């Protein structure tokens, strides 16, 4: 499914959220590599599980053709500032759900880009009648956790001692989910 570009402005920064296209592959490869080096909130350290431009072209093509995947980018003056991806499953027992992931360059934190990517993903999931979006977030990433809760995600579990960060300490991963129709605040059940 293709998401038509939608413009945003926050704190004087103008950006667009749109579906990724094959021409984004070079920028996406460099963007992911840089984001991985800017935060420990993600699974990878910089350079691990590297995806080059050709890999991103293939991923974009597969996601565009899939009915249960979505690949979005956030663009600031023709420069990619972030991305989000929802990955569904071809398995019938899991076809009602997708997992959400997001990354935003540190210089663009605080402008609502992550929120816009998530809101577009939620809109897409609702449009195609997915019953559930899920995500994982590192304990201590309180800003992200509060955002997810405001948008209707609830804690479903904790993976204890799930990651070892640069300080040598283990940290837990929080698993969160959002059921279709949940809007944050008062939580409804399907």
Coordinates of N, CA, C and O in Angstrom, one line a residue:
X1 N 0.8 -1.2 0.0 CA 0.0 0.0 0.0 C 0.9 1.2 0.0 O 1.9 1.3 0.7
X2 N 0.6 2.2 -0.8 CA 1.3 3.4 -0.9 C 0.6 4.5 0.0 O -0.6 4.7 -0.1
X3 N 1.4 5.2 0.8 CA 0.9 6.3 1.7 C 1.3 7.6 0.9 O 2.5 7.8 0.6
X4 N 0.3 8.4 0.6 CA 0.5 9.6 0.0 C 1.3 10.6 0.9 O 1.0 10.6 2.1
X5 N 2.2 11.4 0.4 CA 2.9 12.3 1.2 C 2.0 13.2 2.0 O 1.1 13.8 1.5
X6 N 2.3 13.3 3.3 CA 1.6 14.3 4.1 C 2.6 15.2 4.8 O 3.6 14.8 5.4
X7 N 2.4 16.5 4.7 CA 3.3 17.5 5.3 C 3.0 17.8 6.7 O 1.8 17.8 7.1
X8 N 4.0 18.2 7.5 CA 3.9 18.5 8.9 C 4.8 19.7 9.1 O 5.8 19.9 8.4
X9 N 4.5 20.5 10.1 CA 5.4 21.5 10.6 C 5.3 21.6 12.1 O 4.2 21.5 12.7
X10 N 6.5 21.6 12.8 CA 6.6 21.6 14.2 C 7.8 22.4 14.6 O 8.9 22.1 14.1
X11 N 7.7 23.3 15.5 CA 8.8 24.2 15.9 C 9.6 24.7 14.8 O 10.8 24.8 14.8
X12 N 8.9 25.1 13.7 CA 9.6 25.7 12.6 C 10.2 24.8 11.6 O 10.7 25.2 10.6
X13 N 10.1 23.5 11.9 CA 10.7 22.5 11.0 C 9.6 21.9 10.1 O 8.6 21.4 10.6
X14 N 9.8 21.9 8.8 CA 8.8 21.3 7.9 C 9.3 20.0 7.4 O 10.5 19.9 7.1
X15 N 8.5 19.0 7.5 CA 8.9 17.6 7.0 C 7.7 16.9 6.4 O 6.5 17.3 6.6
X16 N 8.0 15.9 5.6 CA 7.0 15.1 5.0 C 7.1 13.7 5.4 O 8.2 13.2 5.5
X17 N 6.0 13.0 5.6 CA 6.0 11.5 5.8 C 5.3 10.9 4.6 O 4.3 11.4 4.1
X18 N 6.0 9.9 4.0 CA 5.5 9.3 2.8 C 6.0 7.8 2.7 O 6.9 7.5 3.5
X19 N 5.5 7.1 1.8 CA 6.0 5.7 1.6 C 7.4 5.8 1.0 O 7.7 6.7 0.2
X20 N 8.2 4.8 1.4 CA 9.6 4.7 0.9 C 9.4 4.3 -0.6 O 8.6 3.5 -1.0
X21 N 10.4 4.8 -1.4 CA 10.4 4.4 -2.8 C 11.9 3.9 -3.1 O 12.8 4.3 -2.4
X22 N 12.1 3.2 -4.2 CA 13.4 2.6 -4.5 C 14.5 3.7 -4.5 O 15.7 3.4 -4.1
X23 N 14.2 4.9 -4.9 CA 15.2 6.0 -5.0 C 15.7 6.4 -3.6 O 16.7 7.1 -3.5
X24 N 15.0 6.0 -2.5 CA 15.5 6.3 -1.2 C 16.5 5.3 -0.7 O 17.1 5.5 0.4
X25 N 16.9 4.3 -1.4 CA 17.7 3.2 -0.9 C 19.1 3.6 -0.4 O 19.5 3.2 0.6
X26 N 19.8 4.5 -1.2 CA 21.1 5.0 -0.8 C 21.0 5.7 0.5 O 21.8 5.5 1.5
X27 N 20.1 6.7 0.6 CA 19.9 7.5 1.8 C 19.5 6.6 3.0 O 20.0 6.8 4.1
X28 N 18.6 5.6 2.8 CA 18.2 4.8 3.9 C 19.3 3.9 4.4 O 19.4 3.8 5.7
X29 N 20.2 3.5 3.6 CA 21.3 2.7 4.1 C 22.2 3.5 5.0 O 22.6 3.1 6.1
X30 N 22.5 4.7 4.6 CA 23.4 5.6 5.4 C 22.6 6.1 6.6 O 23.2 6.2 7.7
X31 N 21.3 6.3 6.5 CA 20.5 6.8 7.6 C 20.4 5.8 8.7 O 20.7 6.1 9.9
X32 N 20.2 4.5 8.4 CA 20.1 3.5 9.4 C 21.4 3.3 10.1 O 21.4 3.1 11.3
X33 N 22.5 3.3 9.3 CA 23.8 3.2 9.9 C 24.1 4.3 10.9 O 24.6 4.0 12.0
X34 N 23.7 5.5 10.6 CA 24.0 6.6 11.5 C 23.1 6.6 12.7 O 23.6 6.8 13.8
X35 N 21.8 6.3 12.5 CA 20.9 6.2 13.7 C 21.4 5.1 14.7 O 21.3 5.3 15.9
X36 N 21.8 4.0 14.1 CA 22.3 2.9 15.0 C 23.5 3.3 15.9 O 23.7 2.8 17.0
X37 N 24.3 4.3 15.4 CA 25.4 4.8 16.2 C 25.0 5.9 17.1 O 25.8 6.3 17.9
X38 N 23.8 6.4 17.1 CA 23.4 7.6 17.9 C 22.6 7.2 19.2 O 22.5 8.0 20.0
X39 N 22.2 6.0 19.3 CA 21.4 5.6 20.4 C 21.6 4.1 20.7 O 21.9 3.3 19.9
X40 N 21.4 3.8 22.0 CA 21.4 2.4 22.4 C 20.0 1.9 22.6 O 19.8 0.7 23.0
X41 N 19.0 2.6 22.2 CA 17.6 2.2 22.3 C 17.2 1.2 21.2 O 16.1 0.6 21.3
X42 N 18.1 0.9 20.2 CA 17.8 0.0 19.2 C 18.5 -1.3 19.4 O 19.4 -1.4 20.3
X43 N 18.2 -2.3 18.6 CA 18.8 -3.6 18.8 C 20.3 -3.7 18.4 O 21.0 -4.5 18.9
X44 N 20.7 -2.9 17.4 CA 22.0 -3.0 16.7 C 22.9 -2.0 17.2 O 22.6 -0.9 17.5
X45 N 24.2 -2.3 17.2 CA 25.3 -1.3 17.3 C 25.6 -0.9 15.9 O 25.3 -1.7 15.0
X46 N 26.2 0.2 15.8 CA 26.5 0.7 14.4 C 27.3 -0.3 13.6 O 28.3 -0.8 14.1
X47 N 26.8 -0.6 12.4 CA 27.5 -1.5 11.5 C 27.0 -2.9 11.5 O 27.2 -3.7 10.6
X48 N 26.3 -3.3 12.6 CA 25.7 -4.7 12.7 C 24.5 -4.8 11.8 O 23.7 -3.9 11.6
X49 N 24.4 -6.0 11.2 CA 23.2 -6.3 10.3 C 23.0 -5.2 9.3 O 21.9 -4.8 9.0
X50 N 24.2 -4.8 8.7 CA 24.2 -3.7 7.7 C 23.3 -4.1 6.5 O 23.4 -5.2 6.0
X51 N 22.5 -3.1 6.0 CA 21.8 -3.3 4.8 C 22.2 -2.2 3.8 O 22.1 -1.0 4.1
X52 N 22.8 -2.6 2.7 CA 23.2 -1.7 1.7 C 22.1 -1.2 0.8 O 20.9 -1.7 1.0
X53 N 22.4 -0.3 -0.1 CA 21.3 0.2 -1.0 C 20.5 -0.9 -1.7 O 19.3 -0.8 -1.8
X54 N 21.2 -1.9 -2.3 CA 20.4 -2.9 -3.0 C 19.5 -3.7 -2.1 O 18.4 -4.0 -2.4
X55 N 19.9 -3.9 -0.8 CA 19.1 -4.6 0.2 C 17.8 -3.8 0.5 O 16.7 -4.3 0.6
X56 N 18.0 -2.4 0.6 CA 16.9 -1.6 0.8 C 16.0 -1.5 -0.4 O 14.7 -1.5 -0.2
X57 N 16.5 -1.5 -1.6 CA 15.6 -1.5 -2.8 C 14.8 -2.8 -2.8 O 13.6 -2.7 -3.1
X58 N 15.4 -3.9 -2.4 CA 14.6 -5.2 -2.4 C 13.5 -5.1 -1.3 O 12.4 -5.6 -1.5
X59 N 13.9 -4.6 -0.1 CA 13.0 -4.5 1.0 C 11.8 -3.6 0.6 O 10.6 -3.9 0.9
X60 N 12.1 -2.4 0.0 CA 11.0 -1.5 -0.4 C 10.1 -2.1 -1.4 O 8.9 -2.0 -1.3
X61 N 10.7 -2.8 -2.4 CA 9.8 -3.5 -3.4 C 8.9 -4.6 -2.7 O 7.7 -4.6 -3.0
X62 N 9.5 -5.4 -1.8 CA 8.7 -6.4 -1.2 C 7.6 -5.8 -0.3 O 6.5 -6.3 -0.3
X63 N 8.0 -4.7 0.5 CA 7.0 -4.1 1.3 C 5.9 -3.5 0.5 O 4.7 -3.5 0.9
X64 N 6.2 -2.8 -0.6 CA 5.2 -2.2 -1.4 C 4.2 -3.2 -2.0 O 3.0 -3.0 -2.1
X65 N 4.8 -4.4 -2.4 CA 3.9 -5.5 -2.9 C 3.1 -6.2 -1.9 O 2.1 -6.8 -2.2
X66 N 3.5 -6.1 -0.6 CA 2.9 -6.9 0.4 C 1.6 -6.1 0.9 O 1.6 -4.9 1.0
X67 N 0.6 -6.8 1.3 CA -0.6 -6.2 1.8 C -0.5 -6.0 3.3 O -1.3 -5.3 3.9
X68 N 0.6 -6.6 4.0 CA 0.7 -6.5 5.4 C 2.0 -5.8 5.9 O 2.3 -5.9 7.1
X69 N 2.7 -5.2 5.0 CA 3.9 -4.5 5.3 C 3.8 -3.0 4.9 O 3.1 -2.7 3.9
X70 N 4.5 -2.1 5.6 CA 4.5 -0.7 5.3 C 5.9 -0.2 5.6 O 6.5 -0.5 6.7
X71 N 6.4 0.6 4.7 CA 7.7 1.3 4.9 C 7.6 2.7 4.6 O 7.2 3.2 3.5
X72 N 7.7 3.5 5.7 CA 7.6 5.0 5.6 C 8.9 5.7 5.8 O 9.8 5.2 6.6
X73 N 9.1 6.9 5.2 CA 10.2 7.7 5.5 C 9.7 9.1 5.9 O 8.6 9.5 5.5
X74 N 10.5 9.8 6.7 CA 10.3 11.2 7.0 C 11.4 12.0 6.2 O 12.6 11.7 6.4
X75 N 11.0 13.0 5.5 CA 11.9 13.8 4.7 C 11.9 15.3 5.1 O 10.8 15.9 5.2
X76 N 13.1 15.8 5.2 CA 13.3 17.2 5.5 C 14.1 17.8 4.4 O 15.3 17.4 4.3
X77 N 13.5 18.7 3.6 CA 14.3 19.3 2.5 C 15.0 18.3 1.7 O 16.2 18.4 1.5
X78 N 14.4 17.3 1.2 CA 14.9 16.2 0.3 C 15.9 15.3 1.0 O 16.7 14.6 0.4
X79 N 16.0 15.4 2.3 CA 17.0 14.6 3.1 C 16.2 13.7 4.0 O 15.3 14.2 4.7
X80 N 16.4 12.4 4.1 CA 15.7 11.6 5.0 C 16.2 11.8 6.4 O 17.4 11.8 6.7
X81 N 15.2 12.0 7.3 CA 15.5 12.2 8.7 C 15.0 11.1 9.6 O 15.4 11.0 10.8
X82 N 14.2 10.2 9.1 CA 13.8 9.0 9.9 C 13.0 8.1 9.0 O 12.7 8.3 7.8
X83 N 12.6 7.0 9.6 CA 11.9 5.9 8.9 C 11.1 5.1 9.9 O 11.4 5.1 11.1
X84 N 10.1 4.4 9.4 CA 9.3 3.5 10.2 C 8.9 2.3 9.3 O 8.7 2.5 8.1
X85 N 8.8 1.2 9.9 CA 8.4 0.0 9.2 C 7.5 -0.8 10.0 O 7.7 -1.0 11.2
X86 N 6.4 -1.3 9.3 CA 5.5 -2.3 9.9 C 5.7 -3.6 9.1 O 5.6 -3.5 7.9
X87 N 5.9 -4.6 9.8 CA 6.1 -5.9 9.2 C 5.0 -6.9 9.7 O 5.0 -7.2 10.9
X88 N 4.2 -7.3 8.7 CA 3.2 -8.3 9.1 C 3.7 -9.7 8.8 O 4.9 -9.9 8.5
X89 N 2.9 -10.7 8.9 CA 3.2 -12.1 8.7 C 2.4 -12.7 7.6 O 1.2 -12.5 7.6
X90 N 3.0 -13.6 6.8 CA 2.2 -14.3 5.8 C 1.5 -15.5 6.4 O 0.6 -16.1 5.8
X91 N 1.8 -15.8 7.7 CA 1.1 -17.0 8.3 C -0.3 -16.6 8.7 O -0.5 -15.5 9.3
X92 N -1.2 -17.4 8.4 CA -2.7 -17.1 8.7 C -2.9 -16.8 10.1 O -3.8 -16.0 10.5
X93 N -2.3 -17.6 11.0 CA -2.6 -17.4 12.5 C -2.0 -16.0 13.0 O -2.4 -15.6 14.1
X94 N -1.1 -15.4 12.2 CA -0.5 -14.2 12.7 C -0.8 -13.0 11.7 O -0.4 -11.9 11.9
X95 N -1.6 -13.3 10.7 CA -1.9 -12.3 9.6 C -2.7 -11.1 10.1 O -2.8 -10.1 9.4
X96 N -3.2 -11.1 11.3 CA -4.0 -10.0 11.8 C -3.2 -8.9 12.5 O -3.7 -8.0 13.0
X97 N -1.9 -9.1 12.5 CA -1.0 -8.2 13.3 C 0.2 -7.8 12.5 O 0.6 -8.5 11.6
X98 N 0.9 -6.7 12.9 CA 2.1 -6.3 12.4 C 3.0 -5.7 13.5 O 2.4 -5.2 14.5
X99 N 4.3 -5.8 13.4 CA 5.2 -5.2 14.3 C 5.8 -3.9 13.8 O 6.2 -3.8 12.6
X100 N 5.8 -2.9 14.7 CA 6.2 -1.5 14.3 C 7.6 -1.3 14.8 O 8.0 -1.6 15.9
X101 N 8.4 -0.6 14.0 CA 9.7 -0.1 14.4 C 10.0 1.2 13.8 O 9.5 1.6 12.7
X102 N 10.8 2.1 14.5 CA 11.0 3.4 14.0 C 12.5 3.9 14.4 O 13.0 3.4 15.4
X103 N 13.0 4.8 13.6 CA 14.3 5.4 13.8 C 14.3 6.8 13.3 O 13.8 7.0 12.2
X104 N 14.8 7.7 14.1 CA 14.9 9.1 13.7 C 16.3 9.6 14.1 O 16.8 9.4 15.2
X105 N 16.9 10.4 13.2 CA 18.2 11.0 13.4 C 18.1 11.9 14.7 O 17.1 12.6 14.8
X106 N 19.1 11.8 15.5 CA 19.1 12.6 16.7 C 18.9 14.1 16.5 O 18.2 14.7 17.3
X107 N 19.5 14.6 15.5 CA 19.3 16.1 15.3 C 17.8 16.5 15.0 O 17.5 17.6 15.1
X108 N 17.0 15.5 14.7 CA 15.6 15.8 14.5 C 14.7 15.3 15.6 O 13.4 15.3 15.5
X109 N 15.2 14.9 16.7 CA 14.4 14.5 17.9 C 13.7 15.7 18.4 O 14.3 16.8 18.4
X110 N 12.5 15.6 18.9 CA 11.8 16.7 19.5 C 10.9 17.4 18.5 O 10.2 18.4 19.0
X111 N 10.8 17.0 17.3 CA 10.0 17.7 16.3 C 8.7 16.9 15.9 O 8.0 17.3 15.1
X112 N 8.5 15.8 16.6 CA 7.3 15.1 16.4 C 7.4 14.1 15.2 O 6.4 13.6 14.8
X113 N 8.6 13.9 14.7 CA 8.7 13.0 13.5 C 8.3 11.6 13.8 O 7.6 10.9 13.1
X114 N 8.8 11.1 15.0 CA 8.5 9.7 15.4 C 7.0 9.6 15.6 O 6.4 8.6 15.2
X115 N 6.4 10.6 16.2 CA 4.9 10.5 16.4 C 4.2 10.5 15.1 O 3.3 9.7 14.9
X116 N 4.6 11.3 14.1 CA 3.9 11.4 12.8 C 4.1 10.0 12.1 O 3.1 9.5 11.5
X117 N 5.3 9.4 12.2 CA 5.5 8.1 11.6 C 4.6 7.1 12.2 O 4.0 6.2 11.5
X118 N 4.4 7.1 13.5 CA 3.6 6.2 14.2 C 2.1 6.4 13.9 O 1.4 5.4 13.7
X119 N 1.7 7.7 13.9 CA 0.3 7.9 13.6 C -0.1 7.5 12.2 O -1.2 6.9 12.0
X120 N 0.8 7.7 11.2 CA 0.6 7.2 9.9 C 0.5 5.7 9.8 O -0.3 5.1 9.1
X121 N 1.4 5.0 10.6 CA 1.3 3.6 10.6 C 0.0 3.1 11.3 O -0.5 2.1 10.8
X122 N -0.4 3.7 12.3 CA -1.7 3.3 13.0 C -2.8 3.5 12.0 O -3.7 2.7 11.9
X123 N -2.8 4.6 11.3 CA -3.9 4.9 10.3 C -3.9 3.8 9.2 O -5.0 3.3 8.8
X124 N -2.7 3.4 8.7 CA -2.6 2.4 7.7 C -3.1 1.1 8.3 O -3.9 0.4 7.6
X125 N -2.7 0.7 9.5 CA -3.2 -0.5 10.1 C -4.7 -0.6 10.3 O -5.3 -1.6 10.0
X126 N -5.3 0.5 10.7 CA -6.7 0.6 10.8 C -7.4 0.5 9.4 O -8.4 -0.2 9.3
X127 N -6.8 1.1 8.4 CA -7.4 1.1 7.1 C -7.4 -0.3 6.5 O -8.4 -0.7 5.8
X128 N -6.4 -1.1 6.8 CA -6.4 -2.5 6.2 C -6.9 -3.5 7.2 O -6.8 -4.7 7.0
X129 N -7.5 -3.0 8.3 CA -8.2 -3.8 9.3 C -7.3 -4.7 10.1 O -7.7 -5.9 10.4
X130 N -6.1 -4.3 10.3 CA -5.2 -5.1 11.2 C -5.8 -5.0 12.6 O -6.2 -3.9 13.0
X131 N -5.8 -6.1 13.3 CA -6.3 -6.1 14.7 C -5.3 -5.6 15.7 O -5.7 -5.1 16.7
X132 N -4.0 -5.7 15.4 CA -3.0 -5.4 16.4 C -1.7 -4.9 15.8 O -1.3 -5.4 14.8
X133 N -1.2 -3.9 16.4 CA 0.2 -3.4 16.2 C 1.0 -3.7 17.4 O 0.5 -3.4 18.5
X134 N 2.2 -4.2 17.3 CA 3.0 -4.4 18.5 C 4.4 -3.8 18.2 O 4.8 -3.5 17.1
X135 N 5.1 -3.6 19.3 CA 6.4 -3.0 19.3 C 7.2 -3.4 20.5 O 6.6 -3.9 21.5
X136 N 8.5 -3.2 20.4 CA 9.4 -3.4 21.6 C 10.1 -2.1 21.9 O 10.6 -1.4 20.9
X137 N 10.3 -1.8 23.1 CA 11.0 -0.6 23.5 C 11.9 -0.9 24.7 O 11.5 -1.6 25.6
X138 N 13.1 -0.3 24.7 CA 14.0 -0.5 25.8 C 13.6 0.2 27.1 O 13.1 1.3 27.1
X139 N 13.7 -0.5 28.2 CA 13.3 0.1 29.5 C 14.1 1.4 29.6 O 15.3 1.4 29.2
X140 N 13.6 2.4 30.3 CA 14.3 3.6 30.4 C 14.0 4.6 29.3 O 14.4 5.8 29.4
X141 N 13.5 4.2 28.2 CA 13.2 5.1 27.1 C 11.8 5.6 27.4 O 10.8 5.4 26.7
X142 N 11.7 6.4 28.4 CA 10.5 6.9 29.0 C 9.7 7.8 28.0 O 8.5 7.7 27.9
X143 N 10.4 8.6 27.3 CA 9.7 9.5 26.3 C 9.0 8.7 25.3 O 7.8 8.9 24.9
X144 N 9.6 7.6 24.7 CA 9.0 6.8 23.7 C 7.8 6.0 24.4 O 6.7 5.9 23.8
X145 N 8.0 5.5 25.6 CA 7.0 4.7 26.2 C 5.7 5.6 26.4 O 4.6 5.2 26.2
X146 N 5.9 6.8 26.9 CA 4.8 7.7 27.1 C 4.1 8.0 25.8 O 2.8 8.1 25.7
X147 N 4.8 8.2 24.7 CA 4.2 8.4 23.4 C 3.4 7.2 23.0 O 2.2 7.4 22.6
X148 N 3.9 6.1 23.1 CA 3.2 4.8 22.7 C 1.9 4.7 23.6 O 0.9 4.4 23.0
X149 N 2.0 5.0 24.9 CA 0.8 4.9 25.7 C -0.3 5.9 25.3 O -1.4 5.6 25.3
X150 N 0.2 7.1 25.0 CA -0.8 8.1 24.5 C -1.5 7.7 23.2 O -2.6 8.1 23.0
X151 N -0.9 6.9 22.4 CA -1.5 6.5 21.2 C -2.1 5.1 21.3 O -2.4 4.5 20.3
X152 N -2.4 4.7 22.5 CA -3.2 3.5 22.7 C -2.4 2.2 22.9 O -3.1 1.1 23.0
X153 N -1.1 2.2 23.0 CA -0.3 1.0 23.2 C -0.3 0.7 24.7 O -0.3 1.6 25.6
X154 N -0.4 -0.6 25.1 CA -0.3 -1.0 26.5 C 0.8 -2.0 26.6 O 1.2 -2.7 25.7
X155 N 1.4 -2.0 27.8 CA 2.4 -3.0 28.1 C 1.8 -4.4 28.2 O 0.8 -4.6 28.8
X156 N 2.4 -5.3 27.4 CA 2.0 -6.7 27.4 C 2.9 -7.6 28.1 O 2.5 -8.7 28.4
X157 N 4.1 -7.2 28.3 CA 5.1 -8.0 28.9 C 6.5 -7.4 29.0 O 6.7 -6.3 28.4
X158 N 7.4 -8.0 29.7 CA 8.7 -7.5 29.8 C 9.7 -8.7 29.6 O 9.5 -9.8 30.2
X159 N 10.6 -8.5 28.7 CA 11.7 -9.5 28.5 C 12.9 -9.1 29.3 O 13.6 -8.1 29.0
X160 N 13.0 -9.8 30.4 CA 14.0 -9.4 31.4 C 15.4 -9.7 31.0 O 15.6 -10.7 30.3
X161 N 16.4 -8.8 31.3 CA 17.8 -9.0 31.0 C 17.9 -9.3 29.5 O 18.7 -10.2 29.1
X162 N 17.2 -8.6 28.7 CA 17.1 -8.9 27.2 C 18.3 -8.4 26.4 O 18.7 -8.9 25.4
X163 N 18.9 -7.2 26.8 CA 20.0 -6.6 26.1 C 21.1 -6.2 27.0 O 20.9 -5.8 28.1
X164 N 22.3 -6.4 26.5 CA 23.5 -5.9 27.2 C 24.0 -4.7 26.5 O 24.4 -4.8 25.3
X165 N 24.0 -3.5 27.1 CA 24.4 -2.3 26.5 C 25.9 -2.0 26.7 O 26.6 -2.8 27.4
X166 N 26.4 -0.9 26.2 CA 27.8 -0.6 26.2 C 28.4 -0.5 27.6 O 29.6 -0.7 27.8
X167 N 27.5 -0.2 28.6 CA 28.0 -0.1 30.0 C 28.2 -1.4 30.6 O 28.6 -1.5 31.8
X168 N 27.9 -2.5 29.9 CA 28.1 -3.9 30.4 C 26.9 -4.4 31.2 O 26.9 -5.6 31.6
X169 N 25.9 -3.5 31.4 CA 24.7 -3.9 32.2 C 23.6 -4.5 31.3 O 23.5 -4.2 30.1
X170 N 22.8 -5.4 31.9 CA 21.7 -5.9 31.2 C 20.5 -5.0 31.4 O 20.3 -4.4 32.5
X171 N 19.6 -4.9 30.4 CA 18.4 -4.1 30.4 C 17.3 -4.9 29.9 O 17.4 -5.8 29.0
X172 N 16.1 -4.6 30.3 CA 14.9 -5.3 29.9 C 14.2 -4.6 28.7 O 14.4 -3.4 28.5
X173 N 13.5 -5.4 27.9 CA 12.8 -4.9 26.8 C 11.3 -5.0 27.1 O 10.8 -6.0 27.6
X174 N 10.6 -3.9 26.9 CA 9.1 -3.8 27.2 C 8.4 -4.1 25.8 O 8.6 -3.5 24.8
X175 N 7.5 -5.1 25.9 CA 6.7 -5.4 24.7 C 5.3 -4.7 24.9 O 4.7 -4.8 25.9
X176 N 4.9 -4.0 23.9 CA 3.7 -3.2 23.9 C 2.8 -3.5 22.7 O 3.4 -3.9 21.6
X177 N 1.5 -3.4 22.9 CA 0.6 -3.7 21.8 C -0.5 -2.8 21.8 O -0.9 -2.2 22.8
X178 N -1.1 -2.6 20.6 CA -2.3 -1.7 20.4 C -3.3 -2.5 19.6 O -3.0 -2.9 18.5
X179 N -4.5 -2.6 20.2 CA -5.6 -3.3 19.5 C -6.3 -2.3 18.6 O -6.4 -1.1 19.0
X180 N -6.8 -2.8 17.5 CA -7.6 -1.9 16.6 C -8.7 -1.2 17.4 O -9.4 -1.9 18.2
X181 N -8.8 0.1 17.2 CA -9.9 0.8 17.9 C -9.4 1.5 19.2 O -10.0 2.4 19.6
X182 N -8.2 1.0 19.7 CA -7.7 1.7 20.9 C -7.1 3.0 20.5 O -6.3 3.1 19.6
X183 N -7.5 4.1 21.2 CA -7.1 5.4 20.8 C -6.3 6.1 21.9 O -6.0 7.3 21.9
X184 N -5.9 5.4 22.9 CA -5.3 6.1 24.1 C -6.3 6.6 25.1 O -7.5 6.6 24.8
X185 N -5.8 6.9 26.2 CA -6.7 7.4 27.2 C -7.6 6.2 27.7 O -7.0 5.3 28.3
X186 N -8.9 6.2 27.4 CA -9.7 5.1 27.8 C -9.5 4.0 26.8 O -9.5 4.2 25.6
X187 N -9.2 2.8 27.3 CA -8.8 1.7 26.4 C -10.0 0.8 26.3 O -10.5 0.3 27.2
X188 N -10.4 0.6 25.0 CA -11.5 -0.3 24.7 C -11.0 -1.7 24.3 O -9.8 -1.8 23.9
X189 N -11.8 -2.6 24.3 CA -11.5 -4.0 23.9 C -12.4 -4.4 22.8 O -13.6 -4.0 22.7
X190 N -11.8 -5.1 21.9 CA -12.6 -5.6 20.7 C -13.4 -6.8 21.1 O -13.1 -7.6 21.9

